[in-house]
Short mmCIF file of C-alpha atoms in Angstrom, two decimals:
data_model
loop_
_atom_site.label_atom_id
_atom_site.label_comp_id
_atom_site.label_asym_id
_atom_site.label_seq_id
_atom_site.Cartn_x
_atom_site.Cartn_y
_atom_site.Cartn_z
CA MET A 20 -9.47 -19.13 94.68
CA ASN A 21 -13.13 -18.38 94.76
CA PHE A 22 -15.34 -19.53 91.90
CA THR A 23 -18.72 -19.56 93.67
CA TRP A 24 -19.93 -16.59 91.60
CA ILE A 25 -20.15 -18.85 88.53
CA THR A 26 -23.39 -20.36 89.87
CA ASP A 27 -25.01 -16.91 90.18
CA PRO A 28 -27.43 -16.43 87.21
CA TYR A 29 -26.75 -12.68 87.32
CA TYR A 30 -23.08 -13.14 86.45
CA GLN A 31 -23.88 -16.01 84.11
CA GLU A 32 -25.90 -13.62 81.99
CA TYR A 33 -22.87 -11.31 81.57
CA LEU A 34 -20.72 -14.23 80.56
CA TRP A 35 -23.23 -15.68 78.07
CA THR A 36 -23.72 -12.26 76.46
CA GLY A 37 -19.97 -11.84 76.24
CA PHE A 38 -19.57 -15.33 74.81
CA PHE A 39 -22.19 -14.89 72.08
CA ASN A 40 -20.92 -11.42 71.17
CA THR A 41 -17.42 -12.88 70.83
CA LEU A 42 -18.72 -15.64 68.54
CA ALA A 43 -20.78 -13.17 66.50
CA LEU A 44 -17.79 -10.88 66.01
CA VAL A 45 -15.54 -13.76 64.91
CA GLY A 46 -18.25 -15.09 62.59
CA VAL A 47 -19.03 -11.75 60.93
CA SER A 48 -15.48 -10.46 60.55
CA GLY A 49 -14.09 -13.89 59.65
CA THR A 50 -16.57 -14.33 56.79
CA LEU A 51 -16.47 -10.77 55.47
CA GLY A 52 -12.71 -10.62 56.05
CA LEU A 53 -12.00 -13.70 53.92
CA VAL A 54 -14.17 -12.33 51.10
CA LEU A 55 -12.28 -9.04 51.34
CA ALA A 56 -8.98 -10.96 51.39
CA VAL A 57 -9.79 -12.65 48.08
CA ILE A 58 -10.77 -9.28 46.59
CA PHE A 59 -7.58 -7.62 47.90
CA ALA A 60 -5.44 -10.45 46.54
CA LEU A 61 -7.04 -10.38 43.09
CA LEU A 62 -6.91 -6.58 42.87
CA GLN A 63 -3.21 -6.60 43.73
CA LEU A 64 -2.47 -9.24 41.11
CA ASN A 65 -4.83 -8.32 38.29
CA GLY A 66 -6.31 -4.92 39.09
CA PRO A 67 -5.46 -1.68 37.27
CA LYS A 68 -2.14 -0.24 38.50
CA PRO A 69 -3.54 2.61 40.66
CA VAL A 70 -6.05 0.25 42.33
CA ALA A 71 -3.32 -2.32 42.96
CA TRP A 72 -1.11 0.36 44.57
CA PHE A 73 -4.01 1.59 46.68
CA VAL A 74 -4.71 -1.93 48.00
CA ARG A 75 -0.99 -2.47 48.56
CA GLY A 76 -0.99 0.74 50.67
CA ILE A 77 -3.98 -0.31 52.76
CA THR A 78 -2.40 -3.72 53.37
CA THR A 79 0.91 -2.18 54.45
CA VAL A 80 -0.72 0.26 56.86
CA VAL A 81 -3.05 -2.34 58.40
CA ARG A 82 -0.23 -4.84 58.86
CA GLY A 83 2.20 -2.24 60.15
CA THR A 84 0.08 -0.68 62.92
CA PRO A 85 -1.34 -2.17 66.13
CA LEU A 86 -4.91 -3.47 65.92
CA LEU A 87 -5.75 -1.57 69.11
CA VAL A 88 -4.73 1.73 67.48
CA GLN A 89 -6.85 0.90 64.42
CA LEU A 90 -9.81 0.11 66.66
CA PHE A 91 -9.54 3.45 68.46
CA PHE A 92 -8.95 5.23 65.17
CA PHE A 93 -12.23 3.97 63.73
CA TYR A 94 -14.28 4.11 66.93
CA ASP A 95 -13.08 7.40 68.42
CA GLY A 96 -11.37 9.03 65.45
CA VAL A 97 -13.77 8.39 62.58
CA GLY A 98 -16.77 7.69 64.82
CA ARG A 99 -16.69 11.13 66.40
CA LEU A 100 -16.40 12.93 63.07
CA LEU A 101 -19.45 11.16 61.65
CA PRO A 102 -22.14 13.18 63.52
CA GLU A 103 -20.84 16.28 61.76
CA ILE A 104 -22.05 14.95 58.43
CA PRO A 105 -25.43 16.65 57.93
CA GLY A 106 -28.43 14.35 58.00
CA ILE A 107 -26.55 11.32 59.25
CA ARG A 108 -28.40 11.25 62.57
CA GLU A 109 -31.68 10.88 60.73
CA SER A 110 -30.38 8.21 58.39
CA LEU A 111 -31.15 4.50 58.60
CA PHE A 112 -27.52 3.67 59.43
CA TRP A 113 -27.25 5.84 62.52
CA PRO A 114 -28.11 3.12 65.10
CA MET A 115 -25.42 0.92 63.49
CA LEU A 116 -22.87 3.75 63.48
CA ARG A 117 -23.27 4.16 67.24
CA ASP A 118 -22.76 0.48 68.00
CA PRO A 119 -19.22 -0.55 69.06
CA PHE A 120 -19.92 -3.95 67.43
CA PHE A 121 -19.94 -2.21 64.05
CA TYR A 122 -16.52 -0.64 64.63
CA GLY A 123 -15.12 -3.91 65.98
CA ALA A 124 -16.41 -5.80 62.94
CA LEU A 125 -15.11 -3.08 60.56
CA THR A 126 -11.61 -3.09 62.07
CA PHE A 127 -11.33 -6.87 62.24
CA THR A 128 -12.72 -7.36 58.73
CA LEU A 129 -10.10 -4.98 57.37
CA SER A 130 -7.41 -6.73 59.40
CA VAL A 131 -8.37 -10.21 58.18
CA GLY A 132 -8.60 -8.80 54.65
CA ALA A 133 -5.06 -7.41 54.84
CA TYR A 134 -3.29 -10.33 56.58
CA SER A 135 -5.15 -13.16 54.82
CA GLY A 136 -5.07 -11.18 51.58
CA GLU A 137 -1.28 -11.46 51.61
CA VAL A 138 -1.53 -15.20 52.31
CA ILE A 139 -4.01 -15.72 49.46
CA ARG A 140 -1.97 -13.53 47.10
CA GLY A 141 1.08 -15.70 47.77
CA ALA A 142 -0.97 -18.84 47.21
CA LEU A 143 -2.45 -17.52 43.95
CA LEU A 144 1.08 -16.83 42.73
CA SER A 145 2.19 -20.37 43.63
CA VAL A 146 -0.40 -22.06 41.43
CA PRO A 147 1.62 -23.46 38.47
CA SER A 148 0.91 -21.38 35.37
CA GLY A 149 0.59 -24.57 33.30
CA GLU A 150 -2.65 -25.36 35.10
CA LEU A 151 -4.15 -22.02 34.15
CA ALA A 152 -2.89 -22.49 30.59
CA ALA A 153 -4.62 -25.88 30.59
CA GLY A 154 -7.84 -24.13 31.60
CA ARG A 155 -7.50 -21.71 28.67
CA ALA A 156 -6.73 -24.59 26.35
CA PHE A 157 -10.02 -26.20 27.37
CA GLY A 158 -11.81 -23.00 26.39
CA LEU A 159 -12.81 -21.93 29.91
CA SER A 160 -13.73 -18.28 30.33
CA ARG A 161 -11.64 -16.01 32.60
CA TRP A 162 -14.31 -16.23 35.28
CA GLN A 163 -14.47 -20.05 35.04
CA ILE A 164 -10.69 -20.27 35.30
CA LEU A 165 -10.82 -18.10 38.40
CA TYR A 166 -13.47 -19.94 40.37
CA ARG A 167 -12.97 -23.47 39.04
CA LEU A 168 -9.17 -23.58 38.90
CA TRP A 169 -7.19 -20.68 40.28
CA LEU A 170 -8.99 -20.00 43.57
CA PRO A 171 -9.61 -23.64 44.56
CA ARG A 172 -5.96 -24.49 43.85
CA ALA A 173 -4.76 -21.46 45.84
CA ILE A 174 -7.00 -22.32 48.79
CA GLN A 175 -5.62 -25.87 48.74
CA LEU A 176 -2.17 -24.37 49.17
CA CYS A 177 -2.97 -21.91 51.96
CA LEU A 178 -5.83 -23.40 53.95
CA PRO A 179 -3.65 -24.42 56.94
CA THR A 180 -2.23 -20.86 57.09
CA LEU A 181 -5.75 -19.42 56.96
CA THR A 182 -6.60 -21.61 59.98
CA GLY A 183 -3.85 -19.78 61.84
CA GLU A 184 -5.27 -16.44 60.72
CA MET A 185 -8.72 -17.37 62.06
CA ILE A 186 -7.21 -18.28 65.43
CA LEU A 187 -5.43 -14.91 65.48
CA LEU A 188 -8.78 -13.26 64.79
CA LEU A 189 -10.38 -15.11 67.71
CA LYS A 190 -7.54 -14.01 69.97
CA SER A 191 -7.95 -10.36 68.92
CA VAL A 192 -11.56 -10.15 70.09
CA PRO A 193 -10.75 -9.10 73.70
CA LEU A 194 -9.47 -5.80 72.29
CA VAL A 195 -13.06 -4.64 71.75
CA SER A 196 -13.57 -4.56 75.52
CA THR A 197 -11.60 -1.29 75.38
CA ILE A 198 -14.26 0.35 73.20
CA ALA A 199 -17.00 -0.67 75.64
CA MET A 200 -18.25 -3.66 73.73
CA MET A 201 -19.54 -6.52 75.85
CA ASP A 202 -17.20 -9.37 74.94
CA LEU A 203 -15.89 -12.08 77.28
CA LEU A 204 -13.15 -9.86 78.70
CA LYS A 205 -15.58 -7.02 79.34
CA ALA A 206 -17.92 -9.50 81.06
CA ALA A 207 -15.04 -10.77 83.20
CA ASN A 208 -14.07 -7.21 84.10
CA LEU A 209 -17.64 -6.44 85.18
CA VAL A 210 -17.66 -9.55 87.37
CA ARG A 211 -14.30 -8.49 88.80
CA ASP A 212 -15.60 -5.02 89.62
CA GLU A 213 -18.69 -6.35 91.36
CA THR A 214 -17.21 -9.28 93.27
CA PHE A 215 -13.83 -7.67 94.08
CA LEU A 216 -12.11 -10.79 92.80
CA VAL A 217 -8.82 -9.91 91.15
CA TYR A 218 -8.10 -12.74 88.75
CA GLU A 219 -10.57 -15.63 89.05
CA PRO A 220 -12.91 -14.30 86.31
CA LEU A 221 -9.88 -13.76 84.05
CA LEU A 222 -8.78 -17.36 84.62
CA LEU A 223 -12.26 -18.59 83.67
CA ILE A 224 -12.28 -16.75 80.34
CA ALA A 225 -8.68 -17.81 79.67
CA GLY A 226 -10.03 -21.37 79.99
CA ILE A 227 -12.93 -20.54 77.65
CA TYR A 228 -10.48 -19.12 75.10
CA ILE A 229 -8.31 -22.23 75.25
CA ALA A 230 -11.42 -24.33 74.65
CA MET A 231 -12.54 -22.09 71.77
CA THR A 232 -9.07 -22.26 70.19
CA LEU A 233 -9.18 -26.06 70.38
CA VAL A 234 -12.68 -26.22 68.88
CA LEU A 235 -11.75 -23.81 66.08
CA THR A 236 -8.55 -25.73 65.31
CA THR A 237 -10.47 -29.01 65.20
CA ALA A 238 -13.24 -27.53 63.04
CA MET A 239 -10.71 -26.11 60.58
CA ARG A 240 -8.88 -29.42 60.49
CA ILE A 241 -12.13 -31.17 59.50
CA ILE A 242 -12.65 -28.59 56.73
CA GLU A 243 -9.04 -29.14 55.60
CA GLN A 244 -9.62 -32.88 55.43
CA ARG A 245 -12.80 -32.47 53.39
CA PHE A 246 -11.21 -30.01 51.00
CA PRO A 247 -9.58 -32.23 48.38
CA GLY A 248 -5.82 -32.07 48.03
CA VAL A 249 -4.86 -29.93 51.03
CA GLN A 250 -1.41 -30.57 52.43
CA PRO A 251 -1.83 -30.84 56.20
CA ALA A 252 0.56 -28.44 57.96
CA LYS A 253 2.52 -29.37 61.04
CA ALA A 254 0.19 -28.97 63.99
CA GLN A 255 2.80 -26.89 65.82
CA ARG A 256 2.73 -24.10 63.28
CA ARG A 257 -0.96 -23.44 63.60
CA LEU A 258 -0.90 -21.23 66.64
CA LEU A 259 1.97 -19.19 65.28
CA PRO A 260 1.04 -15.81 63.89
CA GLY A 261 1.39 -15.70 60.16
CA MET B 5 -13.59 25.15 76.43
CA ASP B 6 -11.17 27.51 74.72
CA HIS B 7 -8.44 25.65 76.48
CA TYR B 8 -9.09 22.62 74.27
CA GLN B 9 -8.79 24.64 71.13
CA ASN B 10 -5.45 26.11 72.13
CA GLU B 11 -3.67 22.84 72.68
CA GLY B 12 -2.57 21.23 69.46
CA LEU B 13 -0.23 18.78 67.86
CA MET B 14 2.81 20.95 68.65
CA ASP B 15 2.14 20.88 72.40
CA TRP B 16 1.90 17.12 72.36
CA ALA B 17 4.70 16.35 69.91
CA GLY B 18 7.28 16.16 72.72
CA PRO B 19 5.33 13.79 75.02
CA ILE B 20 4.31 11.60 72.08
CA LEU B 21 7.88 11.22 70.82
CA GLN B 22 8.92 10.50 74.41
CA GLY B 23 6.23 7.79 74.48
CA ALA B 24 7.56 6.39 71.21
CA LEU B 25 11.00 6.14 72.82
CA VAL B 26 9.54 4.27 75.82
CA THR B 27 7.76 1.93 73.40
CA ILE B 28 11.04 1.15 71.64
CA GLU B 29 12.81 0.59 74.99
CA ILE B 30 10.10 -1.80 76.21
CA ALA B 31 10.06 -3.65 72.90
CA LEU B 32 13.87 -4.02 72.74
CA LEU B 33 14.18 -5.22 76.32
CA ALA B 34 11.24 -7.63 76.03
CA TYR B 35 12.68 -8.93 72.76
CA VAL B 36 16.08 -9.68 74.26
CA ILE B 37 14.54 -11.44 77.27
CA GLY B 38 12.10 -13.21 74.96
CA LEU B 39 15.03 -14.45 72.84
CA GLY B 40 16.63 -15.88 75.99
CA LEU B 41 13.38 -17.51 77.12
CA GLY B 42 12.89 -18.89 73.63
CA LEU B 43 16.37 -20.45 73.57
CA VAL B 44 15.82 -22.00 77.00
CA GLY B 45 12.34 -23.14 75.97
CA ALA B 46 13.61 -24.67 72.73
CA ALA B 47 16.45 -26.41 74.57
CA ALA B 48 13.91 -27.76 77.06
CA ARG B 49 11.55 -28.96 74.33
CA LEU B 50 14.45 -30.77 72.64
CA SER B 51 15.91 -32.14 75.86
CA PRO B 52 15.86 -35.91 76.43
CA TYR B 53 14.12 -35.52 79.80
CA ARG B 54 10.36 -36.00 79.55
CA PRO B 55 9.25 -33.73 82.45
CA ILE B 56 11.31 -30.81 81.12
CA GLN B 57 9.93 -31.41 77.62
CA ALA B 58 6.38 -31.46 78.96
CA LEU B 59 6.89 -28.28 80.98
CA ALA B 60 8.20 -26.36 77.96
CA ALA B 61 5.41 -27.70 75.74
CA PHE B 62 2.86 -26.66 78.38
CA TYR B 63 4.31 -23.14 78.53
CA SER B 64 4.42 -22.53 74.79
CA THR B 65 1.06 -24.16 74.01
CA LEU B 66 -0.87 -22.47 76.80
CA VAL B 67 0.51 -18.99 76.22
CA ARG B 68 -0.15 -19.22 72.48
CA ALA B 69 -3.79 -20.32 73.00
CA VAL B 70 -4.77 -17.36 75.21
CA PRO B 71 -5.31 -13.83 73.81
CA GLU B 72 -2.34 -11.51 74.47
CA LEU B 73 -4.47 -8.77 76.04
CA LEU B 74 -6.00 -11.25 78.48
CA LEU B 75 -2.55 -12.62 79.35
CA ILE B 76 -1.19 -9.13 79.91
CA ILE B 77 -4.01 -8.19 82.28
CA LEU B 78 -3.86 -11.58 84.02
CA LEU B 79 -0.10 -11.54 84.51
CA TYR B 80 -0.13 -7.91 85.57
CA TYR B 81 -2.57 -8.54 88.43
CA ALA B 82 -1.90 -12.16 89.27
CA GLY B 83 1.85 -11.94 88.65
CA THR B 84 2.40 -9.38 91.40
CA GLN B 85 0.23 -11.34 93.80
CA ALA B 86 1.94 -14.63 92.98
CA LEU B 87 5.38 -13.09 93.42
CA ASN B 88 4.46 -11.72 96.82
CA MET B 89 3.03 -15.10 97.79
CA VAL B 90 6.24 -16.86 96.80
CA LEU B 91 8.31 -14.29 98.68
CA GLY B 92 5.97 -14.68 101.68
CA ALA B 93 6.43 -18.44 101.62
CA LEU B 94 10.20 -17.90 101.62
CA GLY B 95 9.85 -15.82 104.76
CA TRP B 96 10.00 -12.38 103.14
CA GLN B 97 7.17 -10.29 104.47
CA SER B 98 7.69 -7.20 102.33
CA GLN B 99 4.89 -6.29 99.96
CA LEU B 100 6.69 -5.97 96.67
CA GLU B 101 5.50 -3.25 94.34
CA ILE B 102 6.49 -3.92 90.75
CA SER B 103 6.99 -0.84 88.61
CA GLY B 104 4.92 -0.41 85.48
CA PHE B 105 8.00 -0.60 83.26
CA ILE B 106 9.22 -3.89 84.71
CA SER B 107 5.82 -5.57 84.56
CA ALA B 108 5.26 -4.34 81.00
CA VAL B 109 8.59 -5.76 79.89
CA GLY B 110 8.10 -8.95 81.91
CA VAL B 111 4.66 -9.71 80.55
CA LEU B 112 5.60 -9.05 76.91
CA ALA B 113 8.81 -11.08 77.25
CA PHE B 114 6.89 -13.99 78.77
CA VAL B 115 4.47 -14.06 75.82
CA GLN B 116 7.27 -13.49 73.30
CA GLY B 117 9.30 -16.34 74.79
CA ALA B 118 6.50 -18.83 74.10
CA TYR B 119 6.35 -17.97 70.40
CA MET B 120 10.15 -17.78 70.20
CA THR B 121 10.38 -21.30 71.67
CA GLU B 122 8.54 -22.68 68.65
CA VAL B 123 10.58 -20.63 66.16
CA PHE B 124 13.91 -21.85 67.62
CA ARG B 125 12.70 -25.42 68.00
CA GLY B 126 11.80 -25.58 64.32
CA ALA B 127 15.04 -23.88 63.27
CA ILE B 128 17.22 -26.19 65.39
CA LEU B 129 15.42 -29.29 64.11
CA ALA B 130 16.17 -28.12 60.56
CA ILE B 131 19.96 -28.25 61.08
CA PRO B 132 21.38 -31.26 59.21
CA ARG B 133 22.42 -33.90 61.77
CA GLY B 134 25.75 -34.40 60.08
CA GLN B 135 26.89 -30.89 61.05
CA LEU B 136 26.32 -31.61 64.74
CA GLU B 137 27.97 -35.01 64.45
CA ALA B 138 30.97 -33.40 62.74
CA ALA B 139 31.32 -31.03 65.70
CA ASP B 140 31.23 -34.00 68.07
CA ALA B 141 33.78 -35.83 65.95
CA TYR B 142 36.15 -32.83 66.21
CA GLY B 143 35.81 -32.96 69.99
CA PHE B 144 33.89 -29.69 70.39
CA SER B 145 32.63 -29.09 73.90
CA ARG B 146 28.86 -28.73 74.28
CA TRP B 147 29.17 -24.95 74.61
CA ALA B 148 31.51 -24.64 71.63
CA ARG B 149 29.15 -26.78 69.57
CA PHE B 150 26.23 -24.58 70.63
CA HIS B 151 27.71 -21.19 69.80
CA ARG B 152 29.95 -22.21 66.86
CA ILE B 153 27.61 -24.62 65.05
CA VAL B 154 24.05 -24.60 66.35
CA ILE B 155 23.56 -20.83 66.50
CA PRO B 156 25.06 -19.90 63.09
CA ALA B 157 23.40 -22.88 61.40
CA MET B 158 19.95 -22.22 62.77
CA LEU B 159 19.87 -18.41 62.40
CA PRO B 160 19.04 -18.43 58.66
CA ASN B 161 16.05 -20.67 59.44
CA ALA B 162 15.00 -18.72 62.52
CA LEU B 163 15.39 -15.16 61.24
CA PRO B 164 12.13 -14.88 59.26
CA GLY B 165 10.22 -16.06 62.33
CA MET B 166 12.24 -13.76 64.58
CA SER B 167 11.55 -10.73 62.42
CA ASN B 168 7.85 -11.64 62.35
CA LEU B 169 7.81 -11.85 66.16
CA TRP B 170 9.59 -8.52 66.50
CA LEU B 171 6.89 -6.85 64.40
CA ILE B 172 4.18 -8.52 66.50
CA LEU B 173 5.96 -7.37 69.66
CA VAL B 174 6.19 -3.74 68.53
CA LYS B 175 2.47 -3.81 67.83
CA ASP B 176 1.69 -5.63 71.08
CA THR B 177 3.36 -2.89 73.15
CA ALA B 178 0.22 -0.84 72.46
CA LEU B 179 -1.68 -3.34 74.62
CA ILE B 180 0.32 -2.17 77.63
CA SER B 181 -1.64 1.09 77.48
CA VAL B 182 -4.69 -0.87 78.70
CA ILE B 183 -3.06 -1.39 82.10
CA GLY B 184 -2.28 2.30 82.24
CA PHE B 185 1.41 2.40 81.40
CA GLU B 186 2.60 5.52 79.61
CA GLU B 187 3.96 4.44 76.28
CA LEU B 188 3.28 5.78 72.81
CA PHE B 189 -0.37 4.83 72.50
CA PHE B 190 -1.30 5.80 76.07
CA THR B 191 0.18 9.25 75.50
CA ALA B 192 -1.66 9.53 72.19
CA GLN B 193 -4.91 8.65 73.97
CA GLN B 194 -4.28 11.35 76.56
CA ALA B 195 -3.48 13.86 73.84
CA ALA B 196 -6.63 12.89 71.93
CA ALA B 197 -8.85 13.19 74.99
CA SER B 198 -7.35 16.50 76.06
CA THR B 199 -7.46 18.20 72.65
CA ARG B 200 -10.52 16.32 71.39
CA SER B 201 -8.74 15.72 68.08
CA TYR B 202 -9.16 11.97 68.23
CA PHE B 203 -8.76 11.45 64.50
CA LEU B 204 -5.51 13.40 64.33
CA PHE B 205 -3.75 11.82 67.30
CA TYR B 206 -4.70 8.24 66.52
CA ALA B 207 -3.52 8.79 62.96
CA VAL B 208 -0.23 10.20 64.30
CA ALA B 209 0.20 7.22 66.66
CA GLY B 210 -0.52 4.83 63.79
CA ALA B 211 2.00 6.63 61.58
CA LEU B 212 4.72 6.35 64.24
CA TYR B 213 4.09 2.61 64.63
CA LEU B 214 4.22 2.30 60.86
CA VAL B 215 7.61 4.04 60.78
CA MET B 216 8.88 1.62 63.44
CA THR B 217 7.64 -1.51 61.66
CA LEU B 218 8.78 -0.42 58.19
CA GLY B 219 12.17 0.62 59.61
CA SER B 220 12.53 -2.75 61.32
CA ASN B 221 11.78 -4.49 58.03
CA VAL B 222 14.81 -2.79 56.46
CA LEU B 223 17.07 -3.76 59.39
CA PHE B 224 15.90 -7.37 59.38
CA GLY B 225 16.47 -7.49 55.62
CA TRP B 226 20.13 -6.60 56.24
CA ALA B 227 20.40 -9.09 59.09
CA GLU B 228 18.99 -11.82 56.89
CA ARG B 229 21.52 -11.13 54.17
CA TYR B 230 24.28 -11.25 56.82
CA VAL B 231 23.29 -14.60 58.35
CA ARG B 232 22.81 -16.12 54.89
CA ARG B 233 26.31 -15.12 53.76
CA GLY B 234 28.13 -18.06 52.26
CA GLN B 235 24.93 -19.88 51.45
CA PRO B 236 24.23 -20.75 47.81
CA GLY B 237 21.99 -18.32 45.97
CA ASN B 238 23.44 -15.12 47.39
#
């Protein structure tokens, strides 16, 4: 085992870039994905029938196909058709549409939206209807019922499951190395190519991922404790895919 | 360049369906081995011996904390090397070459086993103690108790988790394409690159995976009704 390359600032720069890109991707798609998940859940429950069916379809397709295929579909499939739209090269969005980060964030946001959307939909359905009736009896508006009662109660019920979803998101990030984005795995692969080491760089980032999983689990547990009324889940279940 | 235009979906339909078949073979084999590993892992986690417990906990916790793609690449490269080292230490000097199929199945089964360990552990812990004690009282041997009582009693609890893991496994087989093994997605990538119809071939690959996962859902629905037979509410 040879780990002397870790002290080389040249390789350190790869690894730091990969690390921060990984964090940025988790941050962006985690936040946007959870917002999308709430929207998906509400549209399926309360939206007009055609919209609800449409969302149901998206959710089924996203959950039924491999994330890697979705990533290639958006990056290579959709990404290569885009230049054929007239005027798009001159538009403001073009630099973004050429960046693999954008496609990674798009795919992961959609994925979090679909998987967590199902979790949130289930939680919304489990809120006792008497509580919502109580809200109406107090004269709350529909909007007030939603953001004061229904959503907070649903999040209480599913927060531990959402923790699991966030860990799954973190563990999906290495996939973007296949579309030439500089994440931790890509950084490790570059180090491997240049130092001719077969697996030492991979072991290092496996260690980093274990540390990140632990930090994320701890952070989510603190959020769970601060969120009033959350039932703590068994710690064992957290790493299990939902 | 005309060459690219001439090749189309029809030319690649055969290879892609062939790839889909390989994907199903890999998934089935890895699932069966993963089930075995999971049973052994769960038995180890529930065993009274501390070192065995710790070893199984180490396996399932570590594997579940590391991204699947990273594990697959790591095990693919390091696994071969480690195996040759072990064989070398035993006095075998032959450089073993592991075929792509075997390493693909091995790696996926190893990951699957870790998740399966937790599913079975939870399901076995949920069996009412009295049922196991009744088996002991009737003088069942350990094996008879295992396959007459433990397995049928835990399956209803384990099946939702098992079906979930099967779906994850089918989708994870696509990761094998990254180490260059020719399954469904690898073939689709080749087809896309050769015909330049990226959109079409990735959509086709996605549709085939969707057929597999939706089909599995139906089968697992039947299986669940079967293992729950005789339970109240059916």
